[in-house]
Amino acid sequence: MPYSNPTGTHKTLTVSQLNRAVGQLLSEHFWSVWVAGEISNLSAPSSGHLYFSLKDAQAQVRCAMFKNSQRGLKIKPENGKQVRVKAQVSLYEPRGDYQLIVESIEAAGEGELQLAFAALKRKLADEGLFDAQHKKPLPALPDCIGVVTSPSGAAVRDILTVLKRRFPVAEVIIYPVAVQGDNAKHEIAKAIATANDHGHCDVLIVGRGGGSLEDLWAFNEETVARAIFASAIPVISAVGHETDFTIADFVADARAPTPSAAAEHATPDGPLWLAQLVGLERRLQQLVRRKIGQQQQRMDWLKQRLQQQHPGQKLASNAQRLDELEMRLNQAVQRKLRHHQHWLEAKTARLWQHHPAAKISQFQQQQAYLQQRLENAMRHKLARLNQQLAAHSQTLHAVSPLETLNRGYALATETASGHVVRSSTQVQVGDKLTVRFGQGSVYSEVLAVDPA
């Protein structure tokens, strides 16, 4: 980005513009670099960010590591510690200071250790030291547990606490070793071999607490890996934290994320096993009681059979059988007698049914019954006819001409012919008429005729 033109006219920048332009140039050209040095002037404010200087014998540079970049940090930054940082070069514009924005930190020399770790891992994997077919099963109920670790670290305390809680009956043998330093690999390998020579332990826990890659390096040594592979005793590797992996983890028969977890892998759950044993004991008692009961029943049955085969029992049984047959014979005779008696009574009853006296008495009863029915029928018939006659008389009386005449009407007839006169047109002046009333009649002569 040129800041002068060919005509010689210079462009004037503000300080902010200059710092921003320089910051962009630094970010574009140094967006990811590795820098080695010693930490100094370390500051950790309440925001959670880290600020420090990285220096060597001739120079220093300011560094900032933000809180979100510290997740998964394997070492604790401290003043005076030699480290390698992966960072982006930038410029802090308010002061015009260039600085490193740190993304990760590792102990100095860790990069070489990672290369050595990867190379050894490939080598041992090619030889088959990691193959599942070589993994030995862990014992379900170990009598003795060996622990190869530092006698003064937190790891051994955690392991012993878990073992005491889960399975206190197991014997524990501590094989004290150094877990970091130049001589640690030899001590660890020798302790594993010693435990195999003694032959007391059923399972071995090999490990230590967390730390940097350098701190854990003894468990990445080939000597330790081959000692674990050669062990006839099953080995549980428990090195560092859950995110830490070592060569020992891959060679061991089982890997635990922490020493406490290794103690749990090595032992059964004591209270759970105790509860299961109590349940099994209860079931065993029930089975024993059931078996004893069955045998008692069988003995009673055999005793009963023996009593049944006794001669006295046989005689008593035969006597009882004889009594039973005698009772059955008596019952059969009584049933036969009752049957014949019923048959005789039925025949006698049928004979009496056909006796003449009984027949005559039956006919006399039937005649009396029919005569009574006839008299009742005649009385009912006469009553019904009387009712009908009364009804017809009332009807005839209601339509009788005499009844009409009694209400004030009159009946006119020709005296000579007796024909009923229904209209004035049927008579002439001088005709003789007979007029009948409800009570009596009169004779009249027509004096005049009104046709209306």
XYZ file of C-alpha atoms in Angstrom, residues 109-121 178-182 184-185 188 208-225 239 245-248:
44
model
C 10.985 -29.273 23.588
C 7.405 -30.678 23.569
C 7.295 -30.664 19.797
C 10.276 -33.010 19.677
C 8.600 -35.170 22.328
C 5.455 -35.400 20.215
C 7.520 -36.573 17.255
C 9.281 -39.153 19.433
C 5.885 -40.278 20.831
C 4.426 -40.761 17.343
C 7.521 -42.639 16.125
C 7.550 -45.050 19.087
C 3.796 -45.581 18.803
C 9.914 -42.236 40.659
C 7.311 -41.203 38.088
C 9.320 -38.481 36.340
C 12.948 -37.784 35.700
C 15.710 -39.599 33.873
C 11.901 -43.062 36.324
C 11.572 -45.402 33.328
C 8.955 -48.428 36.702
C 0.594 -41.316 38.274
C -1.355 -38.049 38.448
C -1.595 -35.385 35.766
C 1.130 -33.152 34.401
C 2.745 -31.839 31.268
C 3.966 -34.027 28.442
C 7.468 -33.845 29.917
C 6.143 -34.859 33.355
C 4.402 -37.917 31.900
C 7.227 -38.889 29.564
C 8.489 -41.816 31.638
C 5.317 -43.696 30.620
C 6.115 -43.049 26.943
C 9.485 -44.804 27.169
C 10.041 -48.035 25.251
C 11.538 -49.701 28.336
C 8.278 -49.243 30.278
C 6.145 -50.332 27.304
C -1.495 -42.019 33.749
C -2.703 -40.684 26.473
C 0.663 -42.424 26.815
C 2.343 -45.415 25.195
C 1.675 -47.328 28.420
